[in-house]
Amino acid sequence: MMVVKRAATRLPFLFSRLALAAALLWAGVAAAQPAPEPASGFNPKNGIDAKHFLLAAAHPLAVEAGYEVLQHSGTAIDAAVAVQMVLNLVEPQSSGIGGGAFILHYSAAEAKLRAYDGRETAPAAARADRFIGADGRPLEFLNAVVGGKSIGTPGVLRALELAHAKYGKLPWAELFQPAIRLAAEGFPLSPRLHKLLTLVRLTGRDRAMRRMYYLDDDTPKPVGTLLKNPALADTLRKIAAQGAKAFYEGETAHDIASTVSNAPNPGDLSTDDLAHYRAREREPVCAPYRQWKVCGMPPPSSGGVTVLQVLGMLERLAPQSLTKDPVRAAHLVTEAERLAFADRGRYLADADFVPVPVAGLLAPEYLARRAALVRPDHALGHALPGTPPGALALADDASPELPSTSHISIVDAAGNAVSMTSSIEFAFGSQQMVHGFLLNNQLTDFSFVAEQDGKPVANRVEPGKRPRSSMAPTMVFDRDGALVLMLGSAGGSAIINHVVKTLVGVLDWKLDIQQAIDLPNFGNRNGPTELERDTAAEDWAGPLRAMGHEVRMIDMTSGVHAIQRTRDGWRGGADPRREGVAMGD
């Protein structure tokens, strides 16, 4: 995509023109990527090169907002605030202020990586049998997701505010202006949003959500419809002026709690839960992979640890570099993933509530023992968890994780960087709307079963606890400590596999970032080996079955957005399976 460079102008004035500029940008993207989408679901993208700053995110209007911030000397976290606020508006199915986020932030001046945890929390009134029905059995997922019981205390605003207080440069209020303008003046309904509105029409949807996105006959508004969200514009104005407390206290907090308690399948999120919510700064998890250091989010996300486990096993299975033979590579990667997911299901949860043996799971001796289980010519089948150093006797988790997530990668002119993944969990979250934004259903990321065979499940529901996540914002550093790669993805628990595939593409196969993102998706979550339908991966099915893999061909709508250091600056890539773009100068 061509970047249009604008003359230096006062930032508020640029924001006042953003709706028009962004609409023109979207028109250009829509012309290049017409609806309906191709049968394969791919919209080919070109990698973007930049010398000074660059960002990649899931919607061109959100990218335009972040671009303006970076062009006017904003920091990476400044841009992340602007991008996330616009995503809340234009990609409501995936993320927003009613959900949560994990943020990796790299400070170039300090050479310091920090992790910010904005994951939702269970209400103080939550109990372990939350998702057990009257018959004593776990609820069906869709019976649990819609309504109030699935809604956790949102965290994304507190996490962004915490990071912005330390690393922001532009005023907080200015960063909300692009989203406020678009909410008030309108934006065109995209093909992807229309498709999801068509597919996800569940009983119990909030009436405000129906009015926003559907016609009187309950069909989605047509592609290109100018959507306005004045309620969200008002909400964002308050948050811009008063900070995150305008969300967590007062009228907005009262109305969130009221919506939760009066929704179908009512919940127990209270104004006290909102008022007492705090984002956490945590220590990133890092481990070596060949000549690099790879870093990710610690628990309560399972993404960082599981990605590092897979890489640690792959280094032992292929000491020099992973083979370029796609079938052999897919076999080794999916076997390592199978073993890592077995450990994930037993041990990973909110470490503030459960002792999580992170060091043991990443110990070289333990990873060597796990890698030794992989046979070069035959699949393991269902893998059992290992016993890492420091592990407690726990039962396996039973939590469904379905994808509705968004990822942002940003590097600013000073070399500061953000890798941020945010989510409301299912498509359109709990399907309950308050003041123009949708509320999450993240509590369904807890195990529906609290114990098995007399052993507790690590990821069981507990008051104030954060449900386990698969979000995997990732940064990679070279042996000199220089940041060389940042990435993450959407995709539920398959996020882990999408990130691993992209890392292997760049680090082992020396592809540029767009080529690595474009590779067919594949993975294993300790079940069938999953291959992306309508891609070259279909040709791997026969050989993998001959090796004992149970193979399943599925749609795998990853949402990888990534940035790679180059000789001359940076190169950004966006996933062809979605409508995001990369942009920079």
JSON list of N, CA and C in Angstrom, two decimals, residues 66 69-70 73-85 101-107 114 116 156-172 175-176 408-413 415-420:
[
{"chain": "A", "resi": 66, "resn": "GLY", "atom": "N", "xyz": [-3.07, 5.09, 14.02]},
{"chain": "A", "resi": 66, "resn": "GLY", "atom": "CA", "xyz": [-1.75, 4.92, 14.61]},
{"chain": "A", "resi": 66, "resn": "GLY", "atom": "C", "xyz": [-0.65, 5.58, 13.80]},
{"chain": "A", "resi": 69, "resn": "VAL", "atom": "N", "xyz": [-0.38, 9.22, 14.64]},
{"chain": "A", "resi": 69, "resn": "VAL", "atom": "CA", "xyz": [0.29, 9.42, 15.92]},
{"chain": "A", "resi": 69, "resn": "VAL", "atom": "C", "xyz": [1.80, 9.31, 15.76]},
{"chain": "A", "resi": 70, "resn": "LEU", "atom": "N", "xyz": [2.26, 8.28, 15.07]},
{"chain": "A", "resi": 70, "resn": "LEU", "atom": "CA", "xyz": [3.69, 8.08, 14.88]},
{"chain": "A", "resi": 70, "resn": "LEU", "atom": "C", "xyz": [4.30, 9.17, 14.02]},
{"chain": "A", "resi": 73, "resn": "SER", "atom": "N", "xyz": [5.41, 12.28, 16.06]},
{"chain": "A", "resi": 73, "resn": "SER", "atom": "CA", "xyz": [6.34, 12.07, 17.17]},
{"chain": "A", "resi": 73, "resn": "SER", "atom": "C", "xyz": [5.75, 11.34, 18.36]},
{"chain": "A", "resi": 74, "resn": "GLY", "atom": "N", "xyz": [4.61, 10.68, 18.18]},
{"chain": "A", "resi": 74, "resn": "GLY", "atom": "CA", "xyz": [4.08, 9.84, 19.24]},
{"chain": "A", "resi": 74, "resn": "GLY", "atom": "C", "xyz": [4.92, 8.60, 19.42]},
{"chain": "A", "resi": 75, "resn": "THR", "atom": "N", "xyz": [4.81, 8.00, 20.59]},
{"chain": "A", "resi": 75, "resn": "THR", "atom": "CA", "xyz": [5.54, 6.77, 20.88]},
{"chain": "A", "resi": 75, "resn": "THR", "atom": "C", "xyz": [4.72, 5.55, 20.45]},
{"chain": "A", "resi": 76, "resn": "ALA", "atom": "N", "xyz": [5.35, 4.40, 20.54]},
{"chain": "A", "resi": 76, "resn": "ALA", "atom": "CA", "xyz": [4.65, 3.16, 20.18]},
{"chain": "A", "resi": 76, "resn": "ALA", "atom": "C", "xyz": [3.42, 2.95, 21.04]},
{"chain": "A", "resi": 77, "resn": "ILE", "atom": "N", "xyz": [3.51, 3.27, 22.33]},
{"chain": "A", "resi": 77, "resn": "ILE", "atom": "CA", "xyz": [2.33, 3.06, 23.19]},
{"chain": "A", "resi": 77, "resn": "ILE", "atom": "C", "xyz": [1.26, 4.11, 22.92]},
{"chain": "A", "resi": 78, "resn": "ASP", "atom": "N", "xyz": [1.67, 5.34, 22.55]},
{"chain": "A", "resi": 78, "resn": "ASP", "atom": "CA", "xyz": [0.68, 6.32, 22.10]},
{"chain": "A", "resi": 78, "resn": "ASP", "atom": "C", "xyz": [-0.12, 5.77, 20.92]},
{"chain": "A", "resi": 79, "resn": "ALA", "atom": "N", "xyz": [0.60, 5.24, 19.95]},
{"chain": "A", "resi": 79, "resn": "ALA", "atom": "CA", "xyz": [-0.06, 4.70, 18.76]},
{"chain": "A", "resi": 79, "resn": "ALA", "atom": "C", "xyz": [-0.95, 3.52, 19.11]},
{"chain": "A", "resi": 80, "resn": "ALA", "atom": "N", "xyz": [-0.51, 2.68, 20.06]},
{"chain": "A", "resi": 80, "resn": "ALA", "atom": "CA", "xyz": [-1.31, 1.52, 20.45]},
{"chain": "A", "resi": 80, "resn": "ALA", "atom": "C", "xyz": [-2.65, 1.95, 21.02]},
{"chain": "A", "resi": 81, "resn": "VAL", "atom": "N", "xyz": [-2.66, 3.03, 21.81]},
{"chain": "A", "resi": 81, "resn": "VAL", "atom": "CA", "xyz": [-3.93, 3.52, 22.36]},
{"chain": "A", "resi": 81, "resn": "VAL", "atom": "C", "xyz": [-4.86, 3.93, 21.22]},
{"chain": "A", "resi": 82, "resn": "ALA", "atom": "N", "xyz": [-4.36, 4.70, 20.28]},
{"chain": "A", "resi": 82, "resn": "ALA", "atom": "CA", "xyz": [-5.18, 5.17, 19.17]},
{"chain": "A", "resi": 82, "resn": "ALA", "atom": "C", "xyz": [-5.68, 4.01, 18.32]},
{"chain": "A", "resi": 83, "resn": "VAL", "atom": "N", "xyz": [-4.81, 3.06, 18.03]},
{"chain": "A", "resi": 83, "resn": "VAL", "atom": "CA", "xyz": [-5.19, 1.91, 17.21]},
{"chain": "A", "resi": 83, "resn": "VAL", "atom": "C", "xyz": [-6.27, 1.09, 17.91]},
{"chain": "A", "resi": 84, "resn": "GLN", "atom": "N", "xyz": [-6.07, 0.80, 19.20]},
{"chain": "A", "resi": 84, "resn": "GLN", "atom": "CA", "xyz": [-7.04, -0.04, 19.91]},
{"chain": "A", "resi": 84, "resn": "GLN", "atom": "C", "xyz": [-8.40, 0.62, 20.02]},
{"chain": "A", "resi": 85, "resn": "MET", "atom": "N", "xyz": [-8.44, 1.94, 20.19]},
{"chain": "A", "resi": 85, "resn": "MET", "atom": "CA", "xyz": [-9.74, 2.61, 20.29]},
{"chain": "A", "resi": 85, "resn": "MET", "atom": "C", "xyz": [-10.50, 2.52, 18.97]},
{"chain": "A", "resi": 101, "resn": "ALA", "atom": "N", "xyz": [-6.42, -7.39, 27.42]},
{"chain": "A", "resi": 101, "resn": "ALA", "atom": "CA", "xyz": [-5.26, -7.33, 26.54]},
{"chain": "A", "resi": 101, "resn": "ALA", "atom": "C", "xyz": [-4.00, -7.74, 27.29]},
{"chain": "A", "resi": 102, "resn": "PHE", "atom": "N", "xyz": [-3.03, -8.20, 26.52]},
{"chain": "A", "resi": 102, "resn": "PHE", "atom": "CA", "xyz": [-1.66, -8.42, 26.99]},
{"chain": "A", "resi": 102, "resn": "PHE", "atom": "C", "xyz": [-0.74, -7.57, 26.12]},
{"chain": "A", "resi": 103, "resn": "ILE", "atom": "N", "xyz": [0.17, -6.83, 26.76]},
{"chain": "A", "resi": 103, "resn": "ILE", "atom": "CA", "xyz": [1.03, -5.89, 26.05]},
{"chain": "A", "resi": 103, "resn": "ILE", "atom": "C", "xyz": [2.49, -6.17, 26.40]},
{"chain": "A", "resi": 104, "resn": "LEU", "atom": "N", "xyz": [3.31, -6.42, 25.39]},
{"chain": "A", "resi": 104, "resn": "LEU", "atom": "CA", "xyz": [4.77, -6.38, 25.54]},
{"chain": "A", "resi": 104, "resn": "LEU", "atom": "C", "xyz": [5.24, -5.02, 25.07]},
{"chain": "A", "resi": 105, "resn": "HIS", "atom": "N", "xyz": [6.05, -4.34, 25.90]},
{"chain": "A", "resi": 105, "resn": "HIS", "atom": "CA", "xyz": [6.59, -3.04, 25.52]},
{"chain": "A", "resi": 105, "resn": "HIS", "atom": "C", "xyz": [8.11, -3.07, 25.65]},
{"chain": "A", "resi": 106, "resn": "TYR", "atom": "N", "xyz": [8.78, -2.67, 24.57]},
{"chain": "A", "resi": 106, "resn": "TYR", "atom": "CA", "xyz": [10.24, -2.59, 24.59]},
{"chain": "A", "resi": 106, "resn": "TYR", "atom": "C", "xyz": [10.65, -1.13, 24.57]},
{"chain": "A", "resi": 107, "resn": "SER", "atom": "N", "xyz": [11.43, -0.72, 25.58]},
{"chain": "A", "resi": 107, "resn": "SER", "atom": "CA", "xyz": [11.96, 0.63, 25.65]},
{"chain": "A", "resi": 107, "resn": "SER", "atom": "C", "xyz": [13.38, 0.61, 25.09]},
{"chain": "A", "resi": 114, "resn": "ARG", "atom": "N", "xyz": [9.07, -4.95, 29.02]},
{"chain": "A", "resi": 114, "resn": "ARG", "atom": "CA", "xyz": [8.09, -5.06, 30.10]},
{"chain": "A", "resi": 114, "resn": "ARG", "atom": "C", "xyz": [6.83, -5.74, 29.58]},
{"chain": "A", "resi": 116, "resn": "TYR", "atom": "N", "xyz": [2.66, -6.10, 30.32]},
{"chain": "A", "resi": 116, "resn": "TYR", "atom": "CA", "xyz": [1.50, -5.53, 31.00]},
{"chain": "A", "resi": 116, "resn": "TYR", "atom": "C", "xyz": [0.30, -6.46, 30.82]},
{"chain": "A", "resi": 156, "resn": "VAL", "atom": "N", "xyz": [-8.59, -3.86, 29.35]},
{"chain": "A", "resi": 156, "resn": "VAL", "atom": "CA", "xyz": [-7.74, -3.26, 28.33]},
{"chain": "A", "resi": 156, "resn": "VAL", "atom": "C", "xyz": [-7.42, -1.80, 28.63]},
{"chain": "A", "resi": 157, "resn": "LEU", "atom": "N", "xyz": [-8.37, -1.03, 29.12]},
{"chain": "A", "resi": 157, "resn": "LEU", "atom": "CA", "xyz": [-8.12, 0.39, 29.38]},
{"chain": "A", "resi": 157, "resn": "LEU", "atom": "C", "xyz": [-7.11, 0.59, 30.50]},
{"chain": "A", "resi": 158, "resn": "ARG", "atom": "N", "xyz": [-7.22, -0.21, 31.57]},
{"chain": "A", "resi": 158, "resn": "ARG", "atom": "CA", "xyz": [-6.27, -0.09, 32.66]},
{"chain": "A", "resi": 158, "resn": "ARG", "atom": "C", "xyz": [-4.86, -0.46, 32.21]},
{"chain": "A", "resi": 159, "resn": "ALA", "atom": "N", "xyz": [-4.74, -1.47, 31.35]},
{"chain": "A", "resi": 159, "resn": "ALA", "atom": "CA", "xyz": [-3.41, -1.86, 30.88]},
{"chain": "A", "resi": 159, "resn": "ALA", "atom": "C", "xyz": [-2.79, -0.78, 30.01]},
{"chain": "A", "resi": 160, "resn": "LEU", "atom": "N", "xyz": [-3.59, -0.21, 29.10]},
{"chain": "A", "resi": 160, "resn": "LEU", "atom": "CA", "xyz": [-3.07, 0.86, 28.24]},
{"chain": "A", "resi": 160, "resn": "LEU", "atom": "C", "xyz": [-2.72, 2.09, 29.08]},
{"chain": "A", "resi": 161, "resn": "GLU", "atom": "N", "xyz": [-3.54, 2.41, 30.06]},
{"chain": "A", "resi": 161, "resn": "GLU", "atom": "CA", "xyz": [-3.27, 3.58, 30.90]},
{"chain": "A", "resi": 161, "resn": "GLU", "atom": "C", "xyz": [-1.98, 3.37, 31.69]},
{"chain": "A", "resi": 162, "resn": "LEU", "atom": "N", "xyz": [-1.77, 2.16, 32.21]},
{"chain": "A", "resi": 162, "resn": "LEU", "atom": "CA", "xyz": [-0.56, 1.87, 32.97]},
{"chain": "A", "resi": 162, "resn": "LEU", "atom": "C", "xyz": [0.69, 2.02, 32.11]},
{"chain": "A", "resi": 163, "resn": "ALA", "atom": "N", "xyz": [0.64, 1.47, 30.89]},
{"chain": "A", "resi": 163, "resn": "ALA", "atom": "CA", "xyz": [1.80, 1.58, 30.00]},
{"chain": "A", "resi": 163, "resn": "ALA", "atom": "C", "xyz": [1.99, 3.01, 29.50]},
{"chain": "A", "resi": 164, "resn": "HIS", "atom": "N", "xyz": [0.89, 3.71, 29.21]},
{"chain": "A", "resi": 164, "resn": "HIS", "atom": "CA", "xyz": [0.99, 5.08, 28.71]},
{"chain": "A", "resi": 164, "resn": "HIS", "atom": "C", "xyz": [1.56, 6.02, 29.77]},
{"chain": "A", "resi": 165, "resn": "ALA", "atom": "N", "xyz": [1.24, 5.78, 31.03]},
{"chain": "A", "resi": 165, "resn": "ALA", "atom": "CA", "xyz": [1.76, 6.64, 32.09]},
{"chain": "A", "resi": 165, "resn": "ALA", "atom": "C", "xyz": [3.28, 6.62, 32.14]},
{"chain": "A", "resi": 166, "resn": "LYS", "atom": "N", "xyz": [3.87, 5.51, 31.76]},
{"chain": "A", "resi": 166, "resn": "LYS", "atom": "CA", "xyz": [5.33, 5.40, 31.80]},
{"chain": "A", "resi": 166, "resn": "LYS", "atom": "C", "xyz": [5.98, 5.74, 30.45]},
{"chain": "A", "resi": 167, "resn": "TYR", "atom": "N", "xyz": [5.34, 5.37, 29.35]},
{"chain": "A", "resi": 167, "resn": "TYR", "atom": "CA", "xyz": [6.00, 5.49, 28.06]},
{"chain": "A", "resi": 167, "resn": "TYR", "atom": "C", "xyz": [5.24, 6.34, 27.03]},
{"chain": "A", "resi": 168, "resn": "GLY", "atom": "N", "xyz": [4.14, 6.93, 27.44]},
{"chain": "A", "resi": 168, "resn": "GLY", "atom": "CA", "xyz": [3.43, 7.81, 26.52]},
{"chain": "A", "resi": 168, "resn": "GLY", "atom": "C", "xyz": [4.08, 9.17, 26.42]},
{"chain": "A", "resi": 169, "resn": "LYS", "atom": "N", "xyz": [3.88, 9.83, 25.31]},
{"chain": "A", "resi": 169, "resn": "LYS", "atom": "CA", "xyz": [4.43, 11.17, 25.09]},
{"chain": "A", "resi": 169, "resn": "LYS", "atom": "C", "xyz": [3.33, 12.16, 24.77]},
{"chain": "A", "resi": 170, "resn": "LEU", "atom": "N", "xyz": [2.42, 11.79, 23.88]},
{"chain": "A", "resi": 170, "resn": "LEU", "atom": "CA", "xyz": [1.30, 12.66, 23.54]},
{"chain": "A", "resi": 170, "resn": "LEU", "atom": "C", "xyz": [0.23, 12.56, 24.62]},
{"chain": "A", "resi": 171, "resn": "PRO", "atom": "N", "xyz": [-0.57, 13.62, 24.78]},
{"chain": "A", "resi": 171, "resn": "PRO", "atom": "CA", "xyz": [-1.63, 13.58, 25.79]},
{"chain": "A", "resi": 171, "resn": "PRO", "atom": "C", "xyz": [-2.62, 12.45, 25.54]},
{"chain": "A", "resi": 172, "resn": "TRP", "atom": "N", "xyz": [-3.02, 11.79, 26.61]},
{"chain": "A", "resi": 172, "resn": "TRP", "atom": "CA", "xyz": [-3.99, 10.69, 26.54]},
{"chain": "A", "resi": 172, "resn": "TRP", "atom": "C", "xyz": [-5.23, 11.10, 25.76]},
{"chain": "A", "resi": 175, "resn": "LEU", "atom": "N", "xyz": [-5.27, 10.95, 21.90]},
{"chain": "A", "resi": 175, "resn": "LEU", "atom": "CA", "xyz": [-5.18, 9.64, 21.27]},
{"chain": "A", "resi": 175, "resn": "LEU", "atom": "C", "xyz": [-6.55, 9.02, 21.02]},
{"chain": "A", "resi": 176, "resn": "PHE", "atom": "N", "xyz": [-7.58, 9.57, 21.64]},
{"chain": "A", "resi": 176, "resn": "PHE", "atom": "CA", "xyz": [-8.94, 9.06, 21.46]},
{"chain": "A", "resi": 176, "resn": "PHE", "atom": "C", "xyz": [-9.68, 9.75, 20.32]},
{"chain": "A", "resi": 408, "resn": "ILE", "atom": "N", "xyz": [-1.73, -6.21, 17.39]},
{"chain": "A", "resi": 408, "resn": "ILE", "atom": "CA", "xyz": [-1.11, -4.97, 16.93]},
{"chain": "A", "resi": 408, "resn": "ILE", "atom": "C", "xyz": [0.40, -5.07, 17.12]},
{"chain": "A", "resi": 409, "resn": "SER", "atom": "N", "xyz": [1.18, -4.75, 16.10]},
{"chain": "A", "resi": 409, "resn": "SER", "atom": "CA", "xyz": [2.64, -4.61, 16.22]},
{"chain": "A", "resi": 409, "resn": "SER", "atom": "C", "xyz": [3.02, -3.21, 15.80]},
{"chain": "A", "resi": 410, "resn": "ILE", "atom": "N", "xyz": [3.86, -2.55, 16.61]},
{"chain": "A", "resi": 410, "resn": "ILE", "atom": "CA", "xyz": [4.23, -1.14, 16.36]},
{"chain": "A", "resi": 410, "resn": "ILE", "atom": "C", "xyz": [5.69, -0.93, 16.74]},
{"chain": "A", "resi": 411, "resn": "VAL", "atom": "N", "xyz": [6.43, -0.18, 15.92]},
{"chain": "A", "resi": 411, "resn": "VAL", "atom": "CA", "xyz": [7.74, 0.33, 16.30]},
{"chain": "A", "resi": 411, "resn": "VAL", "atom": "C", "xyz": [7.78, 1.81, 15.95]},
{"chain": "A", "resi": 412, "resn": "ASP", "atom": "N", "xyz": [8.25, 2.65, 16.87]},
{"chain": "A", "resi": 412, "resn": "ASP", "atom": "CA", "xyz": [8.26, 4.09, 16.63]},
{"chain": "A", "resi": 412, "resn": "ASP", "atom": "C", "xyz": [9.64, 4.56, 16.18]},
{"chain": "A", "resi": 413, "resn": "ALA", "atom": "N", "xyz": [9.76, 5.86, 15.94]},
{"chain": "A", "resi": 413, "resn": "ALA", "atom": "CA", "xyz": [10.99, 6.41, 15.38]},
{"chain": "A", "resi": 413, "resn": "ALA", "atom": "C", "xyz": [12.18, 6.29, 16.32]},
{"chain": "A", "resi": 415, "resn": "GLY", "atom": "N", "xyz": [12.69, 3.60, 18.14]},
{"chain": "A", "resi": 415, "resn": "GLY", "atom": "CA", "xyz": [12.97, 2.18, 18.31]},
{"chain": "A", "resi": 415, "resn": "GLY", "atom": "C", "xyz": [12.20, 1.51, 19.42]},
{"chain": "A", "resi": 416, "resn": "ASN", "atom": "N", "xyz": [11.30, 2.25, 20.09]},
{"chain": "A", "resi": 416, "resn": "ASN", "atom": "CA", "xyz": [10.42, 1.63, 21.07]},
{"chain": "A", "resi": 416, "resn": "ASN", "atom": "C", "xyz": [9.39, 0.77, 20.33]},
{"chain": "A", "resi": 417, "resn": "ALA", "atom": "N", "xyz": [8.94, -0.30, 20.96]},
{"chain": "A", "resi": 417, "resn": "ALA", "atom": "CA", "xyz": [8.07, -1.22, 20.25]},
{"chain": "A", "resi": 417, "resn": "ALA", "atom": "C", "xyz": [6.97, -1.74, 21.17]},
{"chain": "A", "resi": 418, "resn": "VAL", "atom": "N", "xyz": [5.83, -2.07, 20.54]},
{"chain": "A", "resi": 418, "resn": "VAL", "atom": "CA", "xyz": [4.70, -2.68, 21.23]},
{"chain": "A", "resi": 418, "resn": "VAL", "atom": "C", "xyz": [4.25, -3.90, 20.44]},
{"chain": "A", "resi": 419, "resn": "SER", "atom": "N", "xyz": [4.05, -5.00, 21.14]},
{"chain": "A", "resi": 419, "resn": "SER", "atom": "CA", "xyz": [3.38, -6.17, 20.60]},
{"chain": "A", "resi": 419, "resn": "SER", "atom": "C", "xyz": [2.20, -6.43, 21.52]},
{"chain": "A", "resi": 420, "resn": "MET", "atom": "N", "xyz": [0.99, -6.20, 21.03]},
{"chain": "A", "resi": 420, "resn": "MET", "atom": "CA", "xyz": [-0.20, -6.19, 21.89]},
{"chain": "A", "resi": 420, "resn": "MET", "atom": "C", "xyz": [-1.29, -7.06, 21.28]}
]
